[in-house]
Structure formats: structure tokens, C-alpha cells
PDB file of N, CA, C, O and CB in Angstrom:
ATOM      1  N   MET A   1      68.841  42.634  75.904  1.00  0.00           N
ATOM      2  CA  MET A   1      69.768  43.362  75.163  1.00  0.00           C
ATOM      3  C   MET A   1      70.612  42.929  75.313  1.00  0.00           C
ATOM      4  O   MET A   1      71.019  42.087  74.512  1.00  0.00           O
ATOM      5  CB  MET A   1      69.962  44.455  75.252  1.00  0.00           C
ATOM      6  N   ILE A   2      71.404  43.319  76.555  1.00  0.00           N
ATOM      7  CA  ILE A   2      72.514  42.956  77.334  1.00  0.00           C
ATOM      8  C   ILE A   2      72.908  41.629  76.545  1.00  0.00           C
ATOM      9  O   ILE A   2      73.472  41.632  75.451  1.00  0.00           O
ATOM     10  CB  ILE A   2      72.162  42.777  78.979  1.00  0.00           C
ATOM     11  N   ALA A   3      72.504  40.418  77.307  1.00  0.00           N
ATOM     12  CA  ALA A   3      72.663  39.492  76.215  1.00  0.00           C
ATOM     13  C   ALA A   3      73.407  39.656  74.388  1.00  0.00           C
ATOM     14  O   ALA A   3      74.329  39.072  73.818  1.00  0.00           O
ATOM     15  CB  ALA A   3      71.259  39.181  76.165  1.00  0.00           C
ATOM     16  N   ALA A   4      72.659  40.497  74.062  1.00  0.00           N
ATOM     17  CA  ALA A   4      72.615  40.260  72.658  1.00  0.00           C
ATOM     18  C   ALA A   4      74.110  41.945  72.215  1.00  0.00           C
ATOM     19  O   ALA A   4      74.809  41.888  71.203  1.00  0.00           O
ATOM     20  CB  ALA A   4      70.342  40.447  71.936  1.00  0.00           C
ATOM     21  N   ASP A   5      74.170  42.717  72.866  1.00  0.00           N
ATOM     22  CA  ASP A   5      75.001  43.766  73.100  1.00  0.00           C
ATOM     23  C   ASP A   5      76.330  43.387  73.495  1.00  0.00           C
ATOM     24  O   ASP A   5      77.321  43.686  72.828  1.00  0.00           O
ATOM     25  CB  ASP A   5      74.460  44.576  74.014  1.00  0.00           C
ATOM     26  N   GLY A   6      76.374  42.651  74.709  1.00  0.00           N
ATOM     27  CA  GLY A   6      77.665  42.542  75.332  1.00  0.00           C
ATOM     28  C   GLY A   6      78.140  41.101  74.842  1.00  0.00           C
ATOM     29  O   GLY A   6      79.370  41.076  74.790  1.00  0.00           O
ATOM     30  N   ALA A   7      77.679  40.150  74.545  1.00  0.00           N
ATOM     31  CA  ALA A   7      77.646  39.268  74.083  1.00  0.00           C
ATOM     32  C   ALA A   7      79.355  39.120  73.533  1.00  0.00           C
ATOM     33  O   ALA A   7      79.735  40.159  72.993  1.00  0.00           O
ATOM     34  CB  ALA A   7      76.461  39.317  73.235  1.00  0.00           C
ATOM     35  N   VAL A   8      80.536  37.883  73.596  1.00  0.00           N
ATOM     36  CA  VAL A   8      81.507  37.440  72.447  1.00  0.00           C
ATOM     37  C   VAL A   8      81.262  36.659  71.828  1.00  0.00           C
ATOM     38  O   VAL A   8      80.199  36.089  72.074  1.00  0.00           O
ATOM     39  CB  VAL A   8      82.553  37.095  72.635  1.00  0.00           C
ATOM     40  N   PRO A   9      82.175  36.125  70.549  1.00  0.00           N
ATOM     41  CA  PRO A   9      81.890  35.054  69.953  1.00  0.00           C
ATOM     42  C   PRO A   9      82.901  34.372  70.966  1.00  0.00           C
ATOM     43  O   PRO A   9      83.597  34.720  71.921  1.00  0.00           O
ATOM     44  CB  PRO A   9      82.050  34.998  68.322  1.00  0.00           C
ATOM     45  N   ALA A  10      82.545  32.933  70.077  1.00  0.00           N
ATOM     46  CA  ALA A  10      83.486  31.810  71.296  1.00  0.00           C
ATOM     47  C   ALA A  10      85.025  31.774  70.191  1.00  0.00           C
ATOM     48  O   ALA A  10      86.051  31.139  70.435  1.00  0.00           O
ATOM     49  CB  ALA A  10      82.440  29.492  71.598  1.00  0.00           C
ATOM     50  N   ASP A  11      84.865  32.318  69.440  1.00  0.00           N
ATOM     51  CA  ASP A  11      86.380  32.331  68.447  1.00  0.00           C
ATOM     52  C   ASP A  11      87.499  33.751  68.909  1.00  0.00           C
ATOM     53  O   ASP A  11      88.623  34.020  68.486  1.00  0.00           O
ATOM     54  CB  ASP A  11      85.812  32.626  66.389  1.00  0.00           C
ATOM     55  N   LYS A  12      87.089  34.086  69.395  1.00  0.00           N
ATOM     56  CA  LYS A  12      87.567  35.462  70.304  1.00  0.00           C
ATOM     57  C   LYS A  12      88.450  35.111  71.455  1.00  0.00           C
ATOM     58  O   LYS A  12      89.507  35.662  71.762  1.00  0.00           O
ATOM     59  CB  LYS A  12      86.252  36.287  71.005  1.00  0.00           C
ATOM     60  N   PHE A  13      87.672  33.798  72.229  1.00  0.00           N
ATOM     61  CA  PHE A  13      88.513  33.901  73.114  1.00  0.00           C
ATOM     62  C   PHE A  13      89.379  32.863  73.098  1.00  0.00           C
ATOM     63  O   PHE A  13      89.299  32.143  72.103  1.00  0.00           O
ATOM     64  CB  PHE A  13      87.988  34.067  74.185  1.00  0.00           C
ATOM     65  N   ILE A  14      90.120  32.600  73.853  1.00  0.00           N
ATOM     66  CA  ILE A  14      91.700  31.627  74.137  1.00  0.00           C
ATOM     67  C   ILE A  14      91.172  30.180  75.153  1.00  0.00           C
ATOM     68  O   ILE A  14      90.804  30.213  76.327  1.00  0.00           O
ATOM     69  CB  ILE A  14      93.219  32.878  75.381  1.00  0.00           C
ATOM     70  N   TRP A  15      91.269  29.165  74.389  1.00  0.00           N
ATOM     71  CA  TRP A  15      90.471  28.128  75.026  1.00  0.00           C
ATOM     72  C   TRP A  15      91.969  27.285  75.733  1.00  0.00           C
ATOM     73  O   TRP A  15      92.931  26.952  75.042  1.00  0.00           O
ATOM     74  CB  TRP A  15      89.323  27.109  73.707  1.00  0.00           C
ATOM     75  N   HIS A  16      91.835  27.009  77.605  1.00  0.00           N
ATOM     76  CA  HIS A  16      92.552  26.075  77.935  1.00  0.00           C
ATOM     77  C   HIS A  16      92.221  24.847  78.368  1.00  0.00           C
ATOM     78  O   HIS A  16      91.123  24.698  78.905  1.00  0.00           O
ATOM     79  CB  HIS A  16      93.138  26.452  78.582  1.00  0.00           C
ATOM     80  N   ALA A  17      92.922  23.977  78.247  1.00  0.00           N
ATOM     81  CA  ALA A  17      92.733  22.782  78.367  1.00  0.00           C
ATOM     82  C   ALA A  17      93.435  22.806  80.943  1.00  0.00           C
ATOM     83  O   ALA A  17      94.419  23.195  81.571  1.00  0.00           O
ATOM     84  CB  ALA A  17      94.041  21.757  76.556  1.00  0.00           C
ATOM     85  N   VAL A  18      91.841  22.007  81.347  1.00  0.00           N
ATOM     86  CA  VAL A  18      92.132  21.886  82.586  1.00  0.00           C
ATOM     87  C   VAL A  18      92.047  20.826  82.905  1.00  0.00           C
ATOM     88  O   VAL A  18      91.656  19.969  82.113  1.00  0.00           O
ATOM     89  CB  VAL A  18      91.601  22.505  83.302  1.00  0.00           C
ATOM     90  N   THR A  19      92.417  20.514  84.294  1.00  0.00           N
ATOM     91  CA  THR A  19      92.287  18.999  84.886  1.00  0.00           C
ATOM     92  C   THR A  19      90.903  18.798  85.213  1.00  0.00           C
ATOM     93  O   THR A  19      90.219  19.778  85.510  1.00  0.00           O
ATOM     94  CB  THR A  19      93.182  18.700  86.252  1.00  0.00           C
ATOM     95  N   ARG A  20      90.257  17.287  85.188  1.00  0.00           N
ATOM     96  CA  ARG A  20      89.168  17.458  86.258  1.00  0.00           C
ATOM     97  C   ARG A  20      88.544  18.354  87.498  1.00  0.00           C
ATOM     98  O   ARG A  20      87.473  18.944  87.639  1.00  0.00           O
ATOM     99  CB  ARG A  20      89.322  16.674  86.702  1.00  0.00           C
ATOM    100  N   ALA A  21      89.929  18.149  88.487  1.00  0.00           N
ATOM    101  CA  ALA A  21      89.547  18.995  89.514  1.00  0.00           C
ATOM    102  C   ALA A  21      89.454  20.301  89.292  1.00  0.00           C
ATOM    103  O   ALA A  21      89.534  20.813  90.408  1.00  0.00           O
ATOM    104  CB  ALA A  21      90.271  18.875  90.463  1.00  0.00           C
ATOM    105  N   VAL A  22      89.342  21.054  88.573  1.00  0.00           N
ATOM    106  CA  VAL A  22      88.728  22.694  88.408  1.00  0.00           C
ATOM    107  C   VAL A  22      87.275  22.922  88.468  1.00  0.00           C
ATOM    108  O   VAL A  22      86.600  23.865  88.880  1.00  0.00           O
ATOM    109  CB  VAL A  22      89.086  23.342  86.975  1.00  0.00           C
ATOM    110  N   GLY A  23      86.871  21.314  87.719  1.00  0.00           N
ATOM    111  CA  GLY A  23      85.282  21.088  87.578  1.00  0.00           C
ATOM    112  C   GLY A  23      84.681  20.641  89.317  1.00  0.00           C
ATOM    113  O   GLY A  23      83.567  20.151  89.501  1.00  0.00           O
ATOM    114  N   ASN A  24      85.507  20.886  90.259  1.00  0.00           N
ATOM    115  CA  ASN A  24      85.157  19.988  91.177  1.00  0.00           C
ATOM    116  C   ASN A  24      84.839  21.138  92.512  1.00  0.00           C
ATOM    117  O   ASN A  24      85.856  21.579  93.047  1.00  0.00           O
ATOM    118  CB  ASN A  24      86.443  18.755  91.377  1.00  0.00           C
ATOM    119  N   VAL A  25      83.853  21.499  92.911  1.00  0.00           N
ATOM    120  CA  VAL A  25      83.436  22.477  93.147  1.00  0.00           C
ATOM    121  C   VAL A  25      84.565  22.679  95.222  1.00  0.00           C
ATOM    122  O   VAL A  25      84.863  23.635  95.939  1.00  0.00           O
ATOM    123  CB  VAL A  25      81.434  22.264  92.852  1.00  0.00           C
ATOM    124  N   LYS A  26      84.764  21.151  95.297  1.00  0.00           N
ATOM    125  CA  LYS A  26      85.408  21.272  96.630  1.00  0.00           C
ATOM    126  C   LYS A  26      86.530  21.503  96.801  1.00  0.00           C
ATOM    127  O   LYS A  26      86.930  21.713  97.946  1.00  0.00           O
ATOM    128  CB  LYS A  26      85.334  20.409  97.287  1.00  0.00           C
ATOM    129  N   ASN A  27      87.534  21.542  95.530  1.00  0.00           N
ATOM    130  CA  ASN A  27      89.017  21.599  95.045  1.00  0.00           C
ATOM    131  C   ASN A  27      89.365  23.227  95.314  1.00  0.00           C
ATOM    132  O   ASN A  27      88.912  24.307  94.937  1.00  0.00           O
ATOM    133  CB  ASN A  27      89.201  21.082  93.229  1.00  0.00           C
ATOM    134  N   GLN A  28      89.842  23.014  95.703  1.00  0.00           N
ATOM    135  CA  GLN A  28      90.445  24.823  95.832  1.00  0.00           C
ATOM    136  C   GLN A  28      92.008  25.032  95.924  1.00  0.00           C
ATOM    137  O   GLN A  28      92.744  24.046  95.967  1.00  0.00           O
ATOM    138  CB  GLN A  28      89.860  25.652  97.429  1.00  0.00           C
ATOM    139  N   GLY A  29      92.514  26.317  95.955  1.00  0.00           N
ATOM    140  CA  GLY A  29      93.706  26.156  96.101  1.00  0.00           C
ATOM    141  C   GLY A  29      94.709  26.892  95.106  1.00  0.00           C
ATOM    142  O   GLY A  29      94.125  27.916  94.752  1.00  0.00           O
ATOM    143  N   PRO A  30      95.993  26.822  94.484  1.00  0.00           N
ATOM    144  CA  PRO A  30      96.369  27.624  93.823  1.00  0.00           C
ATOM    145  C   PRO A  30      97.047  27.059  92.700  1.00  0.00           C
ATOM    146  O   PRO A  30      97.550  27.472  91.655  1.00  0.00           O
ATOM    147  CB  PRO A  30      96.957  28.400  94.496  1.00  0.00           C
ATOM    148  N   GLU A  31      96.837  25.660  93.451  1.00  0.00           N
ATOM    149  CA  GLU A  31      97.294  24.594  92.151  1.00  0.00           C
ATOM    150  C   GLU A  31      96.418  24.424  90.585  1.00  0.00           C
ATOM    151  O   GLU A  31      96.741  24.099  89.443  1.00  0.00           O
ATOM    152  CB  GLU A  31      97.184  22.998  92.849  1.00  0.00           C
ATOM    153  N   LEU A  32      95.185  24.831  91.255  1.00  0.00           N
ATOM    154  CA  LEU A  32      93.999  24.635  90.007  1.00  0.00           C
ATOM    155  C   LEU A  32      94.411  25.574  89.200  1.00  0.00           C
ATOM    156  O   LEU A  32      93.857  25.381  88.117  1.00  0.00           O
ATOM    157  CB  LEU A  32      92.327  24.872  90.336  1.00  0.00           C
ATOM    158  N   ILE A  33      95.211  26.653  89.145  1.00  0.00           N
ATOM    159  CA  ILE A  33      95.965  27.286  88.082  1.00  0.00           C
ATOM    160  C   ILE A  33      97.194  27.244  87.502  1.00  0.00           C
ATOM    161  O   ILE A  33      97.601  28.061  86.677  1.00  0.00           O
ATOM    162  CB  ILE A  33      95.968  28.174  88.263  1.00  0.00           C
ATOM    163  N   GLU A  34      97.815  26.267  87.937  1.00  0.00           N
ATOM    164  CA  GLU A  34      98.703  25.762  87.117  1.00  0.00           C
ATOM    165  C   GLU A  34      99.269  25.325  86.109  1.00  0.00           C
ATOM    166  O   GLU A  34      98.979  24.138  85.961  1.00  0.00           O
ATOM    167  CB  GLU A  34      98.814  25.459  87.255  1.00  0.00           C
ATOM    168  N   THR A  35     100.090  25.785  85.162  1.00  0.00           N
ATOM    169  CA  THR A  35      99.838  25.014  84.080  1.00  0.00           C
ATOM    170  C   THR A  35     100.336  23.721  83.346  1.00  0.00           C
ATOM    171  O   THR A  35     101.471  23.414  82.982  1.00  0.00           O
ATOM    172  CB  THR A  35      99.911  25.697  83.449  1.00  0.00           C
ATOM    173  N   ILE A  36      99.320  23.154  83.256  1.00  0.00           N
ATOM    174  CA  ILE A  36      99.224  20.878  82.577  1.00  0.00           C
ATOM    175  C   ILE A  36     100.400  21.177  81.988  1.00  0.00           C
ATOM    176  O   ILE A  36     100.378  22.019  81.090  1.00  0.00           O
ATOM    177  CB  ILE A  36      97.634  19.921  80.968  1.00  0.00           C
ATOM    178  N   LYS A  37     101.642  20.566  82.358  1.00  0.00           N
ATOM    179  CA  LYS A  37     102.555  19.693  81.695  1.00  0.00           C
ATOM    180  C   LYS A  37     102.363  18.826  80.296  1.00  0.00           C
ATOM    181  O   LYS A  37     103.049  18.763  79.276  1.00  0.00           O
ATOM    182  CB  LYS A  37     102.800  18.846  82.634  1.00  0.00           C
ATOM    183  N   SER A  38     101.376  18.315  80.616  1.00  0.00           N
ATOM    184  CA  SER A  38     101.537  17.282  79.251  1.00  0.00           C
ATOM    185  C   SER A  38      99.398  17.057  79.844  1.00  0.00           C
ATOM    186  O   SER A  38      98.951  17.339  80.955  1.00  0.00           O
ATOM    187  CB  SER A  38     103.320  15.173  79.464  1.00  0.00           C
ATOM    188  N   LEU A  39      98.577  16.485  78.618  1.00  0.00           N
ATOM    189  CA  LEU A  39      97.554  15.869  79.076  1.00  0.00           C
ATOM    190  C   LEU A  39      97.673  14.452  78.191  1.00  0.00           C
ATOM    191  O   LEU A  39      96.842  13.557  78.344  1.00  0.00           O
ATOM    192  CB  LEU A  39      96.212  16.780  78.927  1.00  0.00           C
TER     193      LEU A  39
END
């Protein structure tokens, strides 16, 4: 019941573009949360 009661629909999220570095567990550091200037 927690999943059903606590779930938030996808249209309530704000999605942000990220670089491939974000998906790699070996990468760490503040540069991972910097704004992307262009994609």
C-alpha cells in the first residue's frame, strides 16, 4: 500500500537533462550537478 499511496505521477516531476557521467557510479564530485549549457 505504501507504493500506491505514496507514489507521485511522472507528470508531477520536473525532468532535467544530464550527462552520461551522472549514470556512472565511478564519477563523483560537484561537477555532476552543474547546469548543462548545451546538449
